[in-house]
Structures are given as structure tokens and as C-alpha cells.
């Protein structure tokens, strides 16, 4: 595209998105949460990204030739939690993933039950804010399949992941949250395999989530429970995740 064509294109795109924003505003202004959304520049970034990249767009997938020689571990590499250690000692045979909150049918899943559900395999690149990336092959149960089973209620807005690893002496555990759009994204999976092997402890055994259109810290490892909520204001310090409570952005889109 030459310069003037590109400019015309950008102008058209801007006009189109302003129209979208306006019609969005009309709808939003009638809902209570609009003022809260507007006060955050981050939410605007999120809204802009959604205009530019369709909400359902897939993250890039790679081929086996692209795999990193090793998928490193970051953050917790082995939770200092006696209950977790007891489960690990028994190869997670007694592990149960609790799924509850604003759902019609709270359920718990053993590893065998999760593995028995339809699975998805994907080779994707993981980007950590600390400045490293790695390409890995993940296999797991799409979160949407688990959600279909528990049936979120109409007021459900977020999915919160609780983790086994304590982060401080007070016993604050790692946690994360995503919205229902990301929860239903086809590449959002509850992974139990990495590079054709059972998910190693260093990478979040027995279950860690992959959210391929966001940064590494969103991808909670050592998941013990999933809670469907309409707000995360009363969880932790209320920012939606362990790192968010320390100042990271809740929406870490890439
Ligand atoms: N429970 C838990 N999940 C976590 C972390 C953690 O410390 N604890 N670290 C996060 C960060 S910052 C990154 S980059 C990835 C690292 O995943 P990996 O150990 O498989 O490389 O996990 C994320 N999920
Ligand atoms: Mo990270």
C-alpha cells in the first residue's frame, strides 16, 4: 500500500471503529458498569484491541519443527504446599478439579475424567513479561467443554483459577481470572500434557490453563479450583490475579 492509500485506509478504519464505539456506547450507557469501564485506560486498550483483532481470532500455531528445545519453568516450579505434595506423591490419582460459583451444576473432575473429555492439541508461543518466549505443544480439555457441563448462570462474567502454590508467608495463593469470551475461546484449554509428555510439575502439573492470546502470567499453573463469578472485587486484593494485585494489568493481550 502506498502512503496516501494507507492513509485513506486508516481513515476509513478509524471512521468505522468510531461508529462501532458510538453504537457500543449507546448500549453500554444503559448498563451500570459503564462508568467503571471508562475510568481505566487499560480497558480502552482492551476495547481497541478487540476492534482491531476480532474477538475470536486464533493465536498463531506453529509446527513441531518450531518447538523450543526446552520449555523452561518460571515462577513457582514446585508448590511448597503439603496437600499438593501429597497429591504429587501419588501421581495425582486423588486430584479433583473443583468447578463452582455461578453455575447451575457445580462439579468436580478427576484427571481421568478430564482426559476422557474431548481434547485439543496446539503448538503455540508463550511470552513472559520478563522477556523470554518459548514454543511448546500443549494438549488439554477446552475450558468451554467444562463450562458446558457446569452451565454458567446468565450473570457469570469471569472465570477465576485458584492455584496450589502459596506466594508468601501469609499463605496468599497464586490466582488468575479471565472473562467469558476468553474462557470460551477455542485455544483456551486446561492442559495436562506438554510436548507429548504428562505435564511436568515445573510447568504446572496436573492442570494448568493456556490462554494463548495473553501473556504468560495469565496462564495459571497447579489449578485446584475454578470459580465462575460476576466480579472479582472481593477476591485477593480485588484486581483479578496475584500479579494484578501487585500492579500488572488484568488484560494482558498480545
Ligand atoms: N500457579 C502459578 N501459575 C503461574 C506462575 C506461578 O508462579 N504460579 N507463573 C506465571 C508466569 S509469570 C509464567 S511466564 C508462566 C510460566 O509457565 P512455565 O513455568 O510453564 O514456563 O506461568 C504463569 N503461571
Ligand atoms: Mo511470566
PDB file of C-alpha atoms and ligand atoms in Angstrom:
ATOM      1  CA  UNK A   1       0.000   0.000   0.000  1.00  0.00           C
ATOM      2  CA  UNK A   2       1.437   3.437  -0.844  1.00  0.00           C
ATOM      3  CA  UNK A   3       1.321   6.292   1.657  1.00  0.00           C
ATOM      4  CA  UNK A   4      -1.865   8.019   0.535  1.00  0.00           C
ATOM      5  CA  UNK A   5      -3.733   4.766   0.053  1.00  0.00           C
ATOM      6  CA  UNK A   6      -2.647   3.669   3.510  1.00  0.00           C
ATOM      7  CA  UNK A   7      -3.819   6.968   4.964  1.00  0.00           C
ATOM      8  CA  UNK A   8      -7.193   6.630   3.300  1.00  0.00           C
ATOM      9  CA  UNK A   9      -7.445   3.093   4.592  1.00  0.00           C
ATOM     10  CA  UNK A  10      -6.587   4.152   8.133  1.00  0.00           C
ATOM     11  CA  UNK A  11      -9.134   6.959   7.968  1.00  0.00           C
ATOM     12  CA  UNK A  12     -11.804   4.559   6.798  1.00  0.00           C
ATOM     13  CA  UNK A  13     -10.859   2.136   9.546  1.00  0.00           C
ATOM     14  CA  UNK A  14     -10.987   4.896  12.150  1.00  0.00           C
ATOM     15  CA  UNK A  15     -14.373   6.077  10.987  1.00  0.00           C
ATOM     16  CA  UNK A  16     -15.673   2.550  11.012  1.00  0.00           C
ATOM     17  CA  UNK A  17     -14.416   1.940  14.528  1.00  0.00           C
ATOM     18  CA  UNK A  18     -15.787   5.277  15.805  1.00  0.00           C
ATOM     19  CA  UNK A  19     -19.179   4.235  14.566  1.00  0.00           C
ATOM     20  CA  UNK A  20     -18.771   0.937  16.336  1.00  0.00           C
ATOM     21  CA  UNK A  21     -17.640   2.678  19.508  1.00  0.00           C
ATOM     22  CA  UNK A  22     -20.607   5.034  19.378  1.00  0.00           C
ATOM     23  CA  UNK A  23     -23.175   2.335  18.924  1.00  0.00           C
ATOM     24  CA  UNK A  24     -21.382   0.403  21.663  1.00  0.00           C
ATOM     25  CA  UNK A  25     -21.588   3.436  23.952  1.00  0.00           C
ATOM     26  CA  UNK A  26     -25.312   3.762  23.477  1.00  0.00           C
ATOM     27  CA  UNK A  27     -25.786   0.223  24.560  1.00  0.00           C
ATOM     28  CA  UNK A  28     -23.242   0.421  27.363  1.00  0.00           C
ATOM     29  CA  UNK A  29     -24.523   3.660  28.867  1.00  0.00           C
ATOM     30  CA  UNK A  30     -27.639   1.842  29.898  1.00  0.00           C
ATOM     31  CA  UNK A  31     -25.704  -0.647  31.979  1.00  0.00           C
ATOM     32  CA  UNK A  32     -24.394   0.145  35.443  1.00  0.00           C
ATOM     33  CA  UNK A  33     -20.811  -0.895  34.872  1.00  0.00           C
ATOM     34  CA  UNK A  34     -20.116   1.590  32.101  1.00  0.00           C
ATOM     35  CA  UNK A  35     -18.574   4.304  34.340  1.00  0.00           C
ATOM     36  CA  UNK A  36     -16.221   1.773  35.890  1.00  0.00           C
ATOM     37  CA  UNK A  37     -15.113   0.550  32.477  1.00  0.00           C
ATOM     38  CA  UNK A  38     -14.396   4.058  31.239  1.00  0.00           C
ATOM     39  CA  UNK A  39     -12.166   5.069  34.128  1.00  0.00           C
ATOM     40  CA  UNK A  40      -9.495   2.634  33.088  1.00  0.00           C
ATOM     41  CA  UNK A  41      -7.185   3.266  30.161  1.00  0.00           C
ATOM     42  CA  UNK A  42      -6.394  -0.421  30.180  1.00  0.00           C
ATOM     43  CA  UNK A  43      -9.990  -1.270  29.389  1.00  0.00           C
ATOM     44  CA  UNK A  44      -9.801   1.112  26.457  1.00  0.00           C
ATOM     45  CA  UNK A  45      -6.720  -0.724  25.229  1.00  0.00           C
ATOM     46  CA  UNK A  46      -8.703  -3.911  25.528  1.00  0.00           C
ATOM     47  CA  UNK A  47     -11.637  -2.428  23.649  1.00  0.00           C
ATOM     48  CA  UNK A  48      -9.333  -1.119  20.924  1.00  0.00           C
ATOM     49  CA  UNK A  49      -7.600  -4.450  20.561  1.00  0.00           C
ATOM     50  CA  UNK A  50     -10.964  -6.114  20.205  1.00  0.00           C
ATOM     51  CA  UNK A  51     -11.887  -3.743  17.401  1.00  0.00           C
ATOM     52  CA  UNK A  52      -8.647  -4.387  15.572  1.00  0.00           C
ATOM     53  CA  UNK A  53      -8.394  -8.133  16.153  1.00  0.00           C
ATOM     54  CA  UNK A  54     -11.681  -9.978  16.045  1.00  0.00           C
ATOM     55  CA  UNK A  55     -12.519 -11.370  19.465  1.00  0.00           C
ATOM     56  CA  UNK A  56     -12.464 -14.922  18.191  1.00  0.00           C
ATOM     57  CA  UNK A  57      -9.161 -14.627  16.294  1.00  0.00           C
ATOM     58  CA  UNK A  58      -6.819 -17.504  16.914  1.00  0.00           C
ATOM     59  CA  UNK A  59      -3.299 -17.135  18.237  1.00  0.00           C
ATOM     60  CA  UNK A  60      -0.656 -18.274  15.771  1.00  0.00           C
ATOM     61  CA  UNK A  61       0.037 -22.003  15.807  1.00  0.00           C
ATOM     62  CA  UNK A  62       3.398 -23.490  14.883  1.00  0.00           C
ATOM     63  CA  UNK A  63       4.782 -26.795  13.614  1.00  0.00           C
ATOM     64  CA  UNK A  64       6.776 -29.449  15.513  1.00  0.00           C
ATOM     65  CA  UNK A  65       9.917 -28.083  13.798  1.00  0.00           C
ATOM     66  CA  UNK A  66       9.408 -24.794  15.672  1.00  0.00           C
ATOM     67  CA  UNK A  67       9.338 -26.341  19.159  1.00  0.00           C
ATOM     68  CA  UNK A  68      11.804 -24.872  21.654  1.00  0.00           C
ATOM     69  CA  UNK A  69      14.411 -27.446  22.715  1.00  0.00           C
ATOM     70  CA  UNK A  70      13.186 -26.992  26.259  1.00  0.00           C
ATOM     71  CA  UNK A  71      10.154 -25.278  27.763  1.00  0.00           C
ATOM     72  CA  UNK A  72      11.556 -23.507  30.784  1.00  0.00           C
ATOM     73  CA  UNK A  73       9.772 -23.106  34.082  1.00  0.00           C
ATOM     74  CA  UNK A  74       9.037 -19.706  35.562  1.00  0.00           C
ATOM     75  CA  UNK A  75       7.615 -18.531  38.874  1.00  0.00           C
ATOM     76  CA  UNK A  76       6.761 -21.463  41.106  1.00  0.00           C
ATOM     77  CA  UNK A  77       8.429 -24.675  39.983  1.00  0.00           C
ATOM     78  CA  UNK A  78       7.210 -26.946  42.794  1.00  0.00           C
ATOM     79  CA  UNK A  79       4.487 -25.684  45.168  1.00  0.00           C
ATOM     80  CA  UNK A  80       5.505 -25.624  48.836  1.00  0.00           C
ATOM     81  CA  UNK A  81       2.165 -26.970  49.912  1.00  0.00           C
ATOM     82  CA  UNK A  82       1.840 -30.250  51.884  1.00  0.00           C
ATOM     83  CA  UNK A  83      -1.526 -31.082  50.293  1.00  0.00           C
ATOM     84  CA  UNK A  84      -0.089 -30.590  46.828  1.00  0.00           C
ATOM     85  CA  UNK A  85       2.992 -32.646  47.688  1.00  0.00           C
ATOM     86  CA  UNK A  86       0.761 -35.485  48.960  1.00  0.00           C
ATOM     87  CA  UNK A  87      -1.215 -35.472  45.693  1.00  0.00           C
ATOM     88  CA  UNK A  88       2.008 -35.403  43.647  1.00  0.00           C
ATOM     89  CA  UNK A  89       3.469 -38.302  45.635  1.00  0.00           C
ATOM     90  CA  UNK A  90       0.505 -40.378  44.456  1.00  0.00           C
ATOM     91  CA  UNK A  91       0.756 -39.235  40.804  1.00  0.00           C
ATOM     92  CA  UNK A  92      -2.294 -37.012  41.317  1.00  0.00           C
ATOM     93  CA  UNK A  93      -4.594 -40.055  41.482  1.00  0.00           C
ATOM     94  CA  UNK A  94      -6.634 -38.283  44.173  1.00  0.00           C
ATOM     95  CA  UNK A  95      -6.630 -34.905  42.441  1.00  0.00           C
ATOM     96  CA  UNK A  96     -10.006 -33.267  41.858  1.00  0.00           C
ATOM     97  CA  UNK A  97     -10.617 -30.084  39.924  1.00  0.00           C
ATOM     98  CA  UNK A  98     -13.450 -28.264  41.678  1.00  0.00           C
ATOM     99  CA  UNK A  99     -15.640 -26.129  39.421  1.00  0.00           C
ATOM    100  CA  UNK A 100     -18.273 -23.963  41.069  1.00  0.00           C
ATOM    101  CA  UNK A 101     -19.568 -20.478  41.718  1.00  0.00           C
ATOM    102  CA  UNK A 102     -22.264 -19.021  39.482  1.00  0.00           C
ATOM    103  CA  UNK A 103     -23.076 -22.301  37.771  1.00  0.00           C
ATOM    104  CA  UNK A 104     -26.199 -24.436  37.620  1.00  0.00           C
ATOM    105  CA  UNK A 105     -24.288 -27.683  38.303  1.00  0.00           C
ATOM    106  CA  UNK A 106     -21.114 -27.421  40.443  1.00  0.00           C
ATOM    107  CA  UNK A 107     -18.885 -30.398  39.629  1.00  0.00           C
ATOM    108  CA  UNK A 108     -15.511 -31.879  40.387  1.00  0.00           C
ATOM    109  CA  UNK A 109     -13.354 -33.706  37.837  1.00  0.00           C
ATOM    110  CA  UNK A 110     -10.652 -36.306  38.324  1.00  0.00           C
ATOM    111  CA  UNK A 111      -7.721 -36.300  35.921  1.00  0.00           C
ATOM    112  CA  UNK A 112      -9.120 -39.389  34.223  1.00  0.00           C
ATOM    113  CA  UNK A 113     -12.438 -37.619  33.738  1.00  0.00           C
ATOM    114  CA  UNK A 114     -10.739 -34.563  32.243  1.00  0.00           C
ATOM    115  CA  UNK A 115      -8.671 -36.764  29.944  1.00  0.00           C
ATOM    116  CA  UNK A 116     -11.846 -38.552  28.884  1.00  0.00           C
ATOM    117  CA  UNK A 117     -13.398 -35.335  27.563  1.00  0.00           C
ATOM    118  CA  UNK A 118     -12.690 -34.117  24.011  1.00  0.00           C
ATOM    119  CA  UNK A 119      -9.211 -32.615  23.792  1.00  0.00           C
ATOM    120  CA  UNK A 120      -7.353 -30.014  21.767  1.00  0.00           C
ATOM    121  CA  UNK A 121      -3.643 -30.008  20.881  1.00  0.00           C
ATOM    122  CA  UNK A 122      -1.859 -26.797  19.897  1.00  0.00           C
ATOM    123  CA  UNK A 123       1.702 -25.616  19.321  1.00  0.00           C
ATOM    124  CA  UNK A 124       1.928 -22.023  20.482  1.00  0.00           C
ATOM    125  CA  UNK A 125       4.377 -19.408  21.657  1.00  0.00           C
ATOM    126  CA  UNK A 126       4.386 -18.407  25.298  1.00  0.00           C
ATOM    127  CA  UNK A 127       5.532 -14.842  26.011  1.00  0.00           C
ATOM    128  CA  UNK A 128       6.591 -13.862  29.516  1.00  0.00           C
ATOM    129  CA  UNK A 129       6.805 -10.210  30.580  1.00  0.00           C
ATOM    130  CA  UNK A 130      10.236 -10.985  31.962  1.00  0.00           C
ATOM    131  CA  UNK A 131      11.497 -11.089  28.387  1.00  0.00           C
ATOM    132  CA  UNK A 132      11.573 -14.691  27.253  1.00  0.00           C
ATOM    133  CA  UNK A 133       9.428 -16.771  24.918  1.00  0.00           C
ATOM    134  CA  UNK A 134       9.121 -20.482  24.265  1.00  0.00           C
ATOM    135  CA  UNK A 135       7.188 -22.587  21.784  1.00  0.00           C
ATOM    136  CA  UNK A 136       5.515 -25.646  23.253  1.00  0.00           C
ATOM    137  CA  UNK A 137       2.953 -28.264  22.298  1.00  0.00           C
ATOM    138  CA  UNK A 138       0.009 -28.413  24.683  1.00  0.00           C
ATOM    139  CA  UNK A 139      -2.817 -30.908  24.986  1.00  0.00           C
ATOM    140  CA  UNK A 140      -5.820 -30.400  27.192  1.00  0.00           C
ATOM    141  CA  UNK A 141      -9.561 -30.088  27.638  1.00  0.00           C
ATOM    142  CA  UNK A 142     -11.098 -26.939  26.165  1.00  0.00           C
ATOM    143  CA  UNK A 143     -12.384 -24.873  29.068  1.00  0.00           C
ATOM    144  CA  UNK A 144     -15.603 -24.335  27.088  1.00  0.00           C
ATOM    145  CA  UNK A 145     -16.343 -28.057  27.355  1.00  0.00           C
ATOM    146  CA  UNK A 146     -16.027 -27.981  31.126  1.00  0.00           C
ATOM    147  CA  UNK A 147     -18.164 -24.838  31.255  1.00  0.00           C
ATOM    148  CA  UNK A 148     -20.839 -26.505  29.117  1.00  0.00           C
ATOM    149  CA  UNK A 149     -21.041 -29.243  31.745  1.00  0.00           C
ATOM    150  CA  UNK A 150     -21.380 -26.940  34.761  1.00  0.00           C
ATOM    151  CA  UNK A 151     -23.627 -24.434  32.954  1.00  0.00           C
ATOM    152  CA  UNK A 152     -22.679 -20.882  33.964  1.00  0.00           C
ATOM    153  CA  UNK A 153     -25.626 -18.738  35.050  1.00  0.00           C
ATOM    154  CA  UNK A 154     -26.587 -15.688  32.948  1.00  0.00           C
ATOM    155  CA  UNK A 155     -24.872 -13.307  35.397  1.00  0.00           C
ATOM    156  CA  UNK A 156     -21.499 -15.099  35.033  1.00  0.00           C
ATOM    157  CA  UNK A 157     -18.788 -12.699  33.817  1.00  0.00           C
ATOM    158  CA  UNK A 158     -15.401 -14.107  34.823  1.00  0.00           C
ATOM    159  CA  UNK A 159     -13.660 -17.396  35.412  1.00  0.00           C
ATOM    160  CA  UNK A 160     -11.207 -17.438  38.330  1.00  0.00           C
ATOM    161  CA  UNK A 161      -8.428 -20.033  38.613  1.00  0.00           C
ATOM    162  CA  UNK A 162      -7.193 -20.966  42.089  1.00  0.00           C
ATOM    163  CA  UNK A 163      -3.706 -22.441  42.379  1.00  0.00           C
ATOM    164  CA  UNK A 164      -1.921 -24.685  44.851  1.00  0.00           C
ATOM    165  CA  UNK A 165       1.197 -22.551  45.275  1.00  0.00           C
ATOM    166  CA  UNK A 166       1.478 -20.184  48.246  1.00  0.00           C
ATOM    167  CA  UNK A 167       3.239 -16.940  47.275  1.00  0.00           C
ATOM    168  CA  UNK A 168       4.072 -15.501  50.699  1.00  0.00           C
ATOM    169  CA  UNK A 169       4.232 -16.274  54.397  1.00  0.00           C
ATOM    170  CA  UNK A 170       0.601 -15.192  54.823  1.00  0.00           C
ATOM    171  CA  UNK A 171      -0.427 -18.030  52.548  1.00  0.00           C
ATOM    172  CA  UNK A 172      -1.674 -15.931  49.617  1.00  0.00           C
ATOM    173  CA  UNK A 173      -2.015 -18.329  46.710  1.00  0.00           C
ATOM    174  CA  UNK A 174      -1.439 -17.620  43.034  1.00  0.00           C
ATOM    175  CA  UNK A 175      -4.711 -16.955  41.220  1.00  0.00           C
ATOM    176  CA  UNK A 176      -5.849 -15.554  37.898  1.00  0.00           C
ATOM    177  CA  UNK A 177      -9.034 -14.626  36.068  1.00  0.00           C
ATOM    178  CA  UNK A 178     -10.318 -14.174  32.515  1.00  0.00           C
ATOM    179  CA  UNK A 179     -13.620 -13.038  31.030  1.00  0.00           C
ATOM    180  CA  UNK A 180     -16.210 -15.331  29.458  1.00  0.00           C
ATOM    181  CA  UNK A 181     -15.018 -14.514  25.910  1.00  0.00           C
ATOM    182  CA  UNK A 182     -11.532 -15.792  26.663  1.00  0.00           C
ATOM    183  CA  UNK A 183     -12.986 -18.671  28.662  1.00  0.00           C
ATOM    184  CA  UNK A 184     -14.880 -19.828  25.561  1.00  0.00           C
ATOM    185  CA  UNK A 185     -12.004 -19.196  23.119  1.00  0.00           C
ATOM    186  CA  UNK A 186     -11.179 -22.490  21.332  1.00  0.00           C
ATOM    187  CA  UNK A 187      -7.490 -22.259  22.290  1.00  0.00           C
ATOM    188  CA  UNK A 188      -8.242 -21.821  25.999  1.00  0.00           C
ATOM    189  CA  UNK A 189      -7.515 -25.287  27.327  1.00  0.00           C
ATOM    190  CA  UNK A 190      -6.953 -26.974  30.666  1.00  0.00           C
ATOM    191  CA  UNK A 191      -3.635 -28.540  29.708  1.00  0.00           C
ATOM    192  CA  UNK A 192      -2.422 -31.882  31.076  1.00  0.00           C
ATOM    193  CA  UNK A 193       0.345 -32.583  28.518  1.00  0.00           C
ATOM    194  CA  UNK A 194       3.372 -30.604  27.356  1.00  0.00           C
ATOM    195  CA  UNK A 195       5.400 -31.787  24.337  1.00  0.00           C
ATOM    196  CA  UNK A 196       3.659 -35.196  24.329  1.00  0.00           C
ATOM    197  CA  UNK A 197       4.584 -35.869  27.957  1.00  0.00           C
ATOM    198  CA  UNK A 198       2.477 -35.715  31.107  1.00  0.00           C
ATOM    199  CA  UNK A 199       2.616 -32.082  32.235  1.00  0.00           C
ATOM    200  CA  UNK A 200       5.718 -31.765  34.443  1.00  0.00           C
ATOM    201  CA  UNK A 201       5.442 -30.300  37.938  1.00  0.00           C
ATOM    202  CA  UNK A 202       7.743 -27.442  36.862  1.00  0.00           C
ATOM    203  CA  UNK A 203       5.141 -26.405  34.267  1.00  0.00           C
ATOM    204  CA  UNK A 204       2.023 -26.702  36.429  1.00  0.00           C
ATOM    205  CA  UNK A 205       1.038 -30.355  36.944  1.00  0.00           C
ATOM    206  CA  UNK A 206      -1.500 -31.755  36.959  1.00  0.00           C
ATOM    207  CA  UNK A 207      -3.524 -28.971  35.256  1.00  0.00           C
ATOM    208  CA  UNK A 208      -2.580 -25.527  34.002  1.00  0.00           C
ATOM    209  CA  UNK A 209      -4.553 -23.235  31.757  1.00  0.00           C
ATOM    210  CA  UNK A 210      -3.409 -21.973  28.342  1.00  0.00           C
ATOM    211  CA  UNK A 211      -4.849 -18.625  27.256  1.00  0.00           C
ATOM    212  CA  UNK A 212      -2.981 -18.161  24.032  1.00  0.00           C
ATOM    213  CA  UNK A 213      -3.831 -14.544  23.282  1.00  0.00           C
ATOM    214  CA  UNK A 214      -2.479 -13.243  26.576  1.00  0.00           C
ATOM    215  CA  UNK A 215       0.856 -13.032  28.381  1.00  0.00           C
ATOM    216  CA  UNK A 216       2.400 -15.828  30.415  1.00  0.00           C
ATOM    217  CA  UNK A 217       1.323 -14.719  33.863  1.00  0.00           C
ATOM    218  CA  UNK A 218      -2.358 -15.251  32.961  1.00  0.00           C
ATOM    219  CA  UNK A 219      -1.715 -18.981  32.450  1.00  0.00           C
ATOM    220  CA  UNK A 220      -2.263 -20.278  35.953  1.00  0.00           C
ATOM    221  CA  UNK A 221      -0.400 -23.465  36.893  1.00  0.00           C
ATOM    222  CA  UNK A 222      -1.275 -26.017  39.634  1.00  0.00           C
ATOM    223  CA  UNK A 223      -5.016 -25.295  39.302  1.00  0.00           C
ATOM    224  CA  UNK A 224      -7.066 -26.662  42.182  1.00  0.00           C
ATOM    225  CA  UNK A 225     -10.353 -24.920  41.565  1.00  0.00           C
ATOM    226  CA  UNK A 226     -12.278 -22.852  39.055  1.00  0.00           C
ATOM    227  CA  UNK A 227     -14.859 -20.348  40.219  1.00  0.00           C
ATOM    228  CA  UNK A 228     -17.368 -18.625  37.961  1.00  0.00           C
ATOM    229  CA  UNK A 229     -18.136 -15.126  39.306  1.00  0.00           C
ATOM    230  CA  UNK A 230     -19.785 -11.850  38.342  1.00  0.00           C
ATOM    231  CA  UNK A 231     -16.995  -9.789  39.955  1.00  0.00           C
ATOM    232  CA  UNK A 232     -13.525 -10.467  41.375  1.00  0.00           C
ATOM    233  CA  UNK A 233     -13.566  -7.377  43.619  1.00  0.00           C
ATOM    234  CA  UNK A 234     -13.716  -9.490  46.797  1.00  0.00           C
ATOM    235  CA  UNK A 235     -11.020 -11.990  45.754  1.00  0.00           C
ATOM    236  CA  UNK A 236      -7.445 -11.271  46.891  1.00  0.00           C
ATOM    237  CA  UNK A 237      -6.820  -7.523  46.603  1.00  0.00           C
ATOM    238  CA  UNK A 238      -9.584  -7.322  44.023  1.00  0.00           C
ATOM    239  CA  UNK A 239      -7.545  -6.838  40.849  1.00  0.00           C
ATOM    240  CA  UNK A 240      -8.232 -10.248  39.334  1.00  0.00           C
ATOM    241  CA  UNK A 241      -4.925 -12.026  39.871  1.00  0.00           C
ATOM    242  CA  UNK A 242      -1.838 -12.420  42.007  1.00  0.00           C
ATOM    243  CA  UNK A 243       0.331 -10.255  39.724  1.00  0.00           C
ATOM    244  CA  UNK A 244      -2.530  -7.871  39.024  1.00  0.00           C
ATOM    245  CA  UNK A 245      -2.702  -7.256  42.785  1.00  0.00           C
ATOM    246  CA  UNK A 246       0.989  -6.202  42.526  1.00  0.00           C
ATOM    247  CA  UNK A 247       0.203  -3.786  39.680  1.00  0.00           C
ATOM    248  CA  UNK A 248       0.241  -5.850  36.471  1.00  0.00           C
ATOM    249  CA  UNK A 249      -2.577  -5.278  34.013  1.00  0.00           C
ATOM    250  CA  UNK A 250      -5.553  -7.584  34.193  1.00  0.00           C
ATOM    251  CA  UNK A 251      -5.909  -7.717  30.419  1.00  0.00           C
ATOM    252  CA  UNK A 252      -2.562  -8.879  29.076  1.00  0.00           C
ATOM    253  CA  UNK A 253      -3.468  -9.257  25.408  1.00  0.00           C
ATOM    254  CA  UNK A 254      -0.740  -9.917  22.853  1.00  0.00           C
TER     255      UNK A 254
HETATM  256  N1  LIG B   1       0.375 -21.029  39.910  1.00  0.00           N
HETATM  257  C1  LIG B   1       1.249 -20.297  39.195  1.00  0.00           C
HETATM  258  N2  LIG B   1       0.970 -20.049  37.914  1.00  0.00           N
HETATM  259  C2  LIG B   1       1.851 -19.330  37.170  1.00  0.00           C
HETATM  260  C3  LIG B   1       3.025 -18.777  37.735  1.00  0.00           C
HETATM  261  C4  LIG B   1       3.288 -19.057  39.106  1.00  0.00           C
HETATM  262  O1  LIG B   1       4.310 -18.637  39.682  1.00  0.00           O
HETATM  263  N3  LIG B   1       2.375 -19.826  39.799  1.00  0.00           N
HETATM  264  N4  LIG B   1       3.866 -18.011  36.949  1.00  0.00           N
HETATM  265  C5  LIG B   1       3.290 -17.428  35.728  1.00  0.00           C
HETATM  266  C6  LIG B   1       4.278 -16.879  34.809  1.00  0.00           C
HETATM  267  S1  LIG B   1       4.878 -15.331  35.129  1.00  0.00           S
HETATM  268  C7  LIG B   1       4.621 -17.513  33.652  1.00  0.00           C
HETATM  269  S2  LIG B   1       5.635 -16.808  32.488  1.00  0.00           S
HETATM  270  C8  LIG B   1       4.160 -18.879  33.396  1.00  0.00           C
HETATM  271  C9  LIG B   1       5.361 -19.800  33.286  1.00  0.00           C
HETATM  272  O2  LIG B   1       4.955 -21.059  32.890  1.00  0.00           O
HETATM  273  P1  LIG B   1       6.039 -22.212  32.810  1.00  0.00           P
HETATM  274  O3  LIG B   1       6.559 -22.436  34.216  1.00  0.00           O
HETATM  275  O4  LIG B   1       5.363 -23.387  32.238  1.00  0.00           O
HETATM  276  O5  LIG B   1       7.152 -21.671  31.951  1.00  0.00           O
HETATM  277  O6  LIG B   1       3.283 -19.382  34.378  1.00  0.00           O
HETATM  278  C10 LIG B   1       2.443 -18.445  34.975  1.00  0.00           C
HETATM  279  N5  LIG B   1       1.537 -19.129  35.855  1.00  0.00           N
HETATM  280 MO1  LIG B   2       5.803 -14.624  33.190  1.00  0.00          MO
END
